[in-house]
Short mmCIF file of C-alpha atoms in Angstrom, two decimals:
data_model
loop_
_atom_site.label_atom_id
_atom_site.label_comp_id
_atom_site.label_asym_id
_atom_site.label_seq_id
_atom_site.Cartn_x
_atom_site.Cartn_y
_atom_site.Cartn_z
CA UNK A 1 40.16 4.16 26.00
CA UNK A 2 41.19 7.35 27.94
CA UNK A 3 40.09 5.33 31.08
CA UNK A 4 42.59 2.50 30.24
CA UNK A 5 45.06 5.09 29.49
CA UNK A 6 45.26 6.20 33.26
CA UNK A 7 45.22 2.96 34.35
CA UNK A 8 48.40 2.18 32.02
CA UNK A 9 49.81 5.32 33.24
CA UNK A 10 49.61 4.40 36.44
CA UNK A 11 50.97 0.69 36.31
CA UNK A 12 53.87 2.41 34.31
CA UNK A 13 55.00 4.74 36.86
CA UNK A 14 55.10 1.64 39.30
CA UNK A 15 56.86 -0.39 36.45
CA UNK A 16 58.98 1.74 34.09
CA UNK A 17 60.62 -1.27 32.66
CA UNK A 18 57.60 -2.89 31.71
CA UNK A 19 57.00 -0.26 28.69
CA UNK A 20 58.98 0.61 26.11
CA UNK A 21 58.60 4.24 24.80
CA UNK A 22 60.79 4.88 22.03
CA UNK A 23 63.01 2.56 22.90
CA UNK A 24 63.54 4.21 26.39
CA UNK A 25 61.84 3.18 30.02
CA UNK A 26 58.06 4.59 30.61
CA UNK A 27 58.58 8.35 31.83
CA UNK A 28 61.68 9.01 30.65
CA UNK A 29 59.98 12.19 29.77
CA UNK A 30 57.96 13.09 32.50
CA UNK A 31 55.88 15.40 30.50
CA UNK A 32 54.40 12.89 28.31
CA UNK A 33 53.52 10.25 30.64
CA UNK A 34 49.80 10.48 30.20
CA UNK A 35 50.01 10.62 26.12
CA UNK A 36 52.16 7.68 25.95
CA UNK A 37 49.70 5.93 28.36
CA UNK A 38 46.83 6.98 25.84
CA UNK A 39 49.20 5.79 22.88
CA UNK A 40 49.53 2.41 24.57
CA UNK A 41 46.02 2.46 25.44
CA UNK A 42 44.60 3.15 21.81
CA UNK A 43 46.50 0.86 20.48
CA UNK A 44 45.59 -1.99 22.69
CA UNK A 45 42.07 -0.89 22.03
CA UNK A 46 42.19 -1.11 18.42
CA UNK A 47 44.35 -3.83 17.40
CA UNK A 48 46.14 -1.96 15.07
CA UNK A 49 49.41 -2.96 16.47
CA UNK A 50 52.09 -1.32 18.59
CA UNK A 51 54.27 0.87 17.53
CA UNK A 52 56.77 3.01 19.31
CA UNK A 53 55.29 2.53 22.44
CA UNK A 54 54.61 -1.65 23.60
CA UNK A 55 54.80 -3.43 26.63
CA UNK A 56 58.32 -4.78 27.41
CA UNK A 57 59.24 -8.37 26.66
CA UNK A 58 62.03 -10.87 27.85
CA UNK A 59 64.92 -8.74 26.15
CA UNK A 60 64.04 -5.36 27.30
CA UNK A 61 63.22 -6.42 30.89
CA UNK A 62 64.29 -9.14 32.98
CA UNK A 63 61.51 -9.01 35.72
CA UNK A 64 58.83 -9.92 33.65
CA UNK A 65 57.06 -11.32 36.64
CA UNK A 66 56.38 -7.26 38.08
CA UNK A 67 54.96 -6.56 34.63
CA UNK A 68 51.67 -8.90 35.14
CA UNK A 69 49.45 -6.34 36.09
CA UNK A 70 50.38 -4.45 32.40
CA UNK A 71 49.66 -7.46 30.70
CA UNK A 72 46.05 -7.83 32.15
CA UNK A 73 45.25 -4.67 31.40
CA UNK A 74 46.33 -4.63 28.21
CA UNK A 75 44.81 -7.69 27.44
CA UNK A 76 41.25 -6.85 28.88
CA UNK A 77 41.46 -3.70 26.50
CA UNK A 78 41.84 -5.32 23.84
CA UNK A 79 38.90 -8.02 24.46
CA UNK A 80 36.55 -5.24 25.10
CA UNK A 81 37.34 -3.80 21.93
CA UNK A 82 37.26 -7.09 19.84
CA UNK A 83 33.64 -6.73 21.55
CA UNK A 84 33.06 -2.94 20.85
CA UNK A 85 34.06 -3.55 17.20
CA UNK A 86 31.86 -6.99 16.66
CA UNK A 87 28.79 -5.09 18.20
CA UNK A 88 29.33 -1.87 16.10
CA UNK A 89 29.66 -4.07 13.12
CA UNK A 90 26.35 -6.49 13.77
CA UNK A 91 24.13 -3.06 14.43
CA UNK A 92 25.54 -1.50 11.75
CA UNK A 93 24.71 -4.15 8.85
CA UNK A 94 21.56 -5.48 11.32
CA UNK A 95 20.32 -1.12 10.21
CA UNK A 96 21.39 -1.31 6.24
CA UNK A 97 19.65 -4.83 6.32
CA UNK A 98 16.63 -3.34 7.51
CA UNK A 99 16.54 -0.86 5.55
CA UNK A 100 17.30 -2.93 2.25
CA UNK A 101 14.86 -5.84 2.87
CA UNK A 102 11.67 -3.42 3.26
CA UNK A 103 10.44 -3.20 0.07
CA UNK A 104 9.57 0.27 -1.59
CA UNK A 105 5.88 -0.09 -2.00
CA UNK A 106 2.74 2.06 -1.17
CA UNK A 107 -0.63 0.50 -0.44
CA UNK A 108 -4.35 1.69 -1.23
CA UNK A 109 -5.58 3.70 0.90
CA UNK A 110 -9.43 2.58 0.18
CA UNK A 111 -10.81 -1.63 0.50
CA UNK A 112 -13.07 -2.84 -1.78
CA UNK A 113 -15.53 -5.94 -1.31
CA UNK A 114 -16.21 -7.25 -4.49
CA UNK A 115 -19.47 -9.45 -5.01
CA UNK A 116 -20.36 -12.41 -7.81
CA UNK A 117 -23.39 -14.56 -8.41
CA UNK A 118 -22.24 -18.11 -10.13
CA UNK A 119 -22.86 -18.67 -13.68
CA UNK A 120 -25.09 -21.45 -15.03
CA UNK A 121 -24.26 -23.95 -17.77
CA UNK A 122 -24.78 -21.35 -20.44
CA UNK A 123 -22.54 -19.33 -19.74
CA UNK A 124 -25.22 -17.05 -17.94
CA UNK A 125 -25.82 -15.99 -14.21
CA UNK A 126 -29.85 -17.08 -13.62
CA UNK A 127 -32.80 -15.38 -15.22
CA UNK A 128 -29.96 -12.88 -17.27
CA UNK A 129 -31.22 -12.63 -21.03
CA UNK A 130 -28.87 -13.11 -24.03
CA UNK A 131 -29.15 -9.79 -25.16
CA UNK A 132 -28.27 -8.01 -21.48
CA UNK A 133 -25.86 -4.84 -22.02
CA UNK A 134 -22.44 -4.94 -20.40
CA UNK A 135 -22.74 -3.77 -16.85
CA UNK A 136 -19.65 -2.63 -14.73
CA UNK A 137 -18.61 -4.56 -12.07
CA UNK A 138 -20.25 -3.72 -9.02
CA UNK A 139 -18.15 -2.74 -5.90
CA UNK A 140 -18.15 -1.87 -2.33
CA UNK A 141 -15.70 0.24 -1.56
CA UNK A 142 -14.78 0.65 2.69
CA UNK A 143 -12.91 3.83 3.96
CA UNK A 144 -10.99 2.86 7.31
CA UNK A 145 -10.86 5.21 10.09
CA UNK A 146 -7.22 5.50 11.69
CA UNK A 147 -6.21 2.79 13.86
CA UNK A 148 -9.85 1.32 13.40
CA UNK A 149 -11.04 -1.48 11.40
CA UNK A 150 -14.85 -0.21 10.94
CA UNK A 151 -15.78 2.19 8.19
CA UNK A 152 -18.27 3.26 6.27
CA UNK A 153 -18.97 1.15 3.06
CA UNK A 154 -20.21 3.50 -0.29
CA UNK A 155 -21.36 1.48 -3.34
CA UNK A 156 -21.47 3.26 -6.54
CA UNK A 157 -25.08 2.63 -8.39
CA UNK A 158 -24.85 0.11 -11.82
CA UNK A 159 -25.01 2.09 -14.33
CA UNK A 160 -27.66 -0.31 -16.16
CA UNK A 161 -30.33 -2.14 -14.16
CA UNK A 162 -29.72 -5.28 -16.10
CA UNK A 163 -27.71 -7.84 -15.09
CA UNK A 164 -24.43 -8.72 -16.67
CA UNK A 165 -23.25 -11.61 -19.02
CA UNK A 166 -20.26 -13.64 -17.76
CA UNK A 167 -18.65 -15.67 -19.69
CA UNK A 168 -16.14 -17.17 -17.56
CA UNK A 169 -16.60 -17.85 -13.70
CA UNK A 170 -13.67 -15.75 -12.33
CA UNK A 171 -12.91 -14.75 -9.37
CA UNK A 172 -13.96 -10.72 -9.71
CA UNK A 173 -17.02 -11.45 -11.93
CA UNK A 174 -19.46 -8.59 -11.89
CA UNK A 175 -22.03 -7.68 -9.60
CA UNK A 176 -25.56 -8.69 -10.76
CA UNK A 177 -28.48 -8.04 -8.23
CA UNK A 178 -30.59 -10.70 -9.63
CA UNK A 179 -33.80 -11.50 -7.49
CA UNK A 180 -34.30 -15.30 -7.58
CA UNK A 181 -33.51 -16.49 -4.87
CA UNK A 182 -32.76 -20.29 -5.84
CA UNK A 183 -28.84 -19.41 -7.19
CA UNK A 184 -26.02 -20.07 -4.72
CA UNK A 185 -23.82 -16.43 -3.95
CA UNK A 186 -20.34 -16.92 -3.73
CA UNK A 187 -18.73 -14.96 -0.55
CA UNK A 188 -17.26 -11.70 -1.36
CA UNK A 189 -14.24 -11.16 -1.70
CA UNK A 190 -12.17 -7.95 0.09
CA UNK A 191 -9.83 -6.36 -2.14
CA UNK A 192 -6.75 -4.12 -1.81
CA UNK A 193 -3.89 -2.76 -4.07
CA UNK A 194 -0.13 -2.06 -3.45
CA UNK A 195 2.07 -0.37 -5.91
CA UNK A 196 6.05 -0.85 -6.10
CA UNK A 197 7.78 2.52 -6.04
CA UNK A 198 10.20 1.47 -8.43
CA UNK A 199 8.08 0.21 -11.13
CA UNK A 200 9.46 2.87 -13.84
CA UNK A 201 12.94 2.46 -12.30
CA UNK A 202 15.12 -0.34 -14.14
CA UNK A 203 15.71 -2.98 -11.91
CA UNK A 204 12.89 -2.07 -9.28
CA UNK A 205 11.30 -5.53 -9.68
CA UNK A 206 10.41 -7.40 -6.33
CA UNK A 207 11.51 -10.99 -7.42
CA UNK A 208 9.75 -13.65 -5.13
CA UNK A 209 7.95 -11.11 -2.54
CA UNK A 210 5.37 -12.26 0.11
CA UNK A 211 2.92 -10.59 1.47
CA UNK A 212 1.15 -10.83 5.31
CA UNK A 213 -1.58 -9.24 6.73
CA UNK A 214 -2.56 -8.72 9.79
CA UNK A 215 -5.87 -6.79 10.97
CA UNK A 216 -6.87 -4.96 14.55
CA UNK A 217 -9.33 -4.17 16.22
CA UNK A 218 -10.57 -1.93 19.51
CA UNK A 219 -12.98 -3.32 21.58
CA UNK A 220 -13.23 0.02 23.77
CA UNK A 221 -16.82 -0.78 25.19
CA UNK A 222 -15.17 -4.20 26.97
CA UNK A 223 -11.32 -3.98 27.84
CA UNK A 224 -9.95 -0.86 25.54
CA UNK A 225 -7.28 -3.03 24.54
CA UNK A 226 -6.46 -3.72 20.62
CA UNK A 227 -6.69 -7.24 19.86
CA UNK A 228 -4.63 -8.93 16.44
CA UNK A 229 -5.71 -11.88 13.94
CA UNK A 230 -4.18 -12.91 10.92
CA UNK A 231 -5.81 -12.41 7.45
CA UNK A 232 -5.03 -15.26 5.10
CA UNK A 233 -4.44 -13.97 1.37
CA UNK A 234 -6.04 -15.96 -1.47
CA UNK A 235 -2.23 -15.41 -3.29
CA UNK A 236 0.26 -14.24 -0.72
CA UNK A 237 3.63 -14.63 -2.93
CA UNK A 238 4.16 -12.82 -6.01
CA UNK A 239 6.81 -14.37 -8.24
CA UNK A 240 7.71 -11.03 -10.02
CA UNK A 241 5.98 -7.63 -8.31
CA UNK A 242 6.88 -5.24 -11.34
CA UNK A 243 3.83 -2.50 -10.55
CA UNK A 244 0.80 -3.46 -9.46
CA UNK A 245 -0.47 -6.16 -6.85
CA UNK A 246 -3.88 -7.03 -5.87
CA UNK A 247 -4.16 -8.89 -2.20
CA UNK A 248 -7.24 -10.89 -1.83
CA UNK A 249 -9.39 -12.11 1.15
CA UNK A 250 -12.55 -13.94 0.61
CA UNK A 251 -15.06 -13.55 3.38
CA UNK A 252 -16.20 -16.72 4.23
CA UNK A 253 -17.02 -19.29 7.36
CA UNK A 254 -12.89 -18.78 8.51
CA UNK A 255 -12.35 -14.98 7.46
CA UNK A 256 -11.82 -13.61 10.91
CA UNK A 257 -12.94 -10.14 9.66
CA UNK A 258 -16.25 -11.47 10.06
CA UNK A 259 -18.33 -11.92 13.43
CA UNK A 260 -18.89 -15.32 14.99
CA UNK A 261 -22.80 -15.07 14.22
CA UNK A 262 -21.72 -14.22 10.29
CA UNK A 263 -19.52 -16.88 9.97
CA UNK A 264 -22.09 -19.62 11.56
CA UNK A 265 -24.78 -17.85 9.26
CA UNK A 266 -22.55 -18.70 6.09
CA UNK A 267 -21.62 -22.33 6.99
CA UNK A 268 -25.77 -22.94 7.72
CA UNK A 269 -26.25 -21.49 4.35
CA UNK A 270 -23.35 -24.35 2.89
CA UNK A 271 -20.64 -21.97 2.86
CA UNK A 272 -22.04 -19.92 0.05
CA UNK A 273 -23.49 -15.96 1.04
CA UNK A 274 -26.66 -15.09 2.51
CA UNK A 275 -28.93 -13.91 -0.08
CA UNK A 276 -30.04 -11.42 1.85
CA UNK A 277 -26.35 -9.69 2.33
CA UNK A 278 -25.83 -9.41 -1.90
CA UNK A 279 -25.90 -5.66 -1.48
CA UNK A 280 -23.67 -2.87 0.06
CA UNK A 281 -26.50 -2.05 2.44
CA UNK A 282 -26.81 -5.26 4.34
#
């Protein structure tokens, strides 16, 4: 603006006619040359409208020919601040939209791998007895290291060495390290929680939210450099997130969390799990 405002100044003391200053020629007051150049200039810049000080038109100058170079400049100012104004606007609502469309939620900071065998007809998983107390579920739960994906996986020991009754073949059924061999293990499945913020808040309900993941890895011992796959969810839209979510991956032939000898191990085996790999330690 102030660099418009010389420029002004300085076509005006070439062209006194060709602003108007209060109703008198540019520089009628010599002392004031440079604000009224300013004044002209801001309010080019700004689009506000003129005031007492405008460029001249047909009735208050004649020549309107010598006042050409005013009229560029004054019309380039206020282009570039048509601009200045759009692009402050765009950034300004591109920030707040940011900023609005994260949603305020916190994730787990442990993964757990959760492990089934598949029921039989009755109801049973194989060689479980009737009478077979209630066993919690069995899980494997994986600390990350920072800006790794390998951990260190710690298992909590069943509390009863007897398998457990299912009565319904879902998804998390419980653990049950059964030793015949002859059952088909369904791949784990790797489990993670995220909480909304604003689940005690009215109104804090995430309608419709979706949710992507996206796992790394450092291969330092062959080119140091991080490499990125996408994990697909079992359920990656939530209709209504009101507290709690649960994202799912199963481990199977296309998990890409798994090695290329894994994954060719599981579709040889009829894309069921090794039976060998049922436990935490394998």
């Amino acid at each position: 603006i102030f660099a418009f405002g010389v420029l002004l100044m300085w076509a005006g003391e070439a062209e006194p006619g060709c602003i108007v200053v209060s109703g008198e020629k540019f520089g009628y007051n010599p002392d004031t040359i440079l604000a009224d150049g300013f004044a002209l200039s801001w309010t080019t810049f700004t689009t506000v409208g003129y005031g007492m000080t405008y460029t001249s038109t047909g009735t208050d100058w004649d020549d309107q020919a010598s006042c050409s170079w005013i009229v560029f400049l004054c019309t380039a100012e206020s282009f570039v601040g048509l601009l200045y104004a759009g692009m402050c606007a765009a950034i300004l609502f591109g920030k707040i939209g940011r900023i609005q469309s994260h949603a305020q939620i916190t994730f787990s900071d442990a993964i757990c791998i959760q492990y089934k065998y598949e029921a039989n007809e009755d109801g049973q998983s194989p060689g479980t007895p009737m009478d077979s107390p209630e066993q919690p579920v069995r899980q494997t739960t994986i600390e990350f290291d920072e800006g790794s994906t390998t951990g260190t996986a710690v298992s909590p020991s069943p509390q009863s060495p007897a398998p457990t009754s299912i009565a319904t073949e879902s998804l998390f059924s419980p653990y049950t390290p059964d030793v015949n061999k002859s059952r088909n293990i369904p791949c784990p499945v790797l489990k993670f929680q995220l909480i909304n913020n604003l689940a005690n808040k009215r109104g804090g309900e995430i309608m419709d939210a979706s949710l992507k993941v996206v796992a790394g890895n450092t291969d330092f011992s062959r080119t140091g450099a991080t490499s990125y796959v996408k994990v697909n969810l079992v359920e990656f839209e939530h209709p209504f997130f009101s507290r709690v979510w649960h994202g799912c991956h199963r481990l199977n032939a296309q998990s890409p969390l798994l090695s290329p000898a894994a994954r060719e191990r599981i579709r040889r085996n009829g894309g069921d799990w090794p039976v060998g790999w049922g436990n935490p330690e394998s």
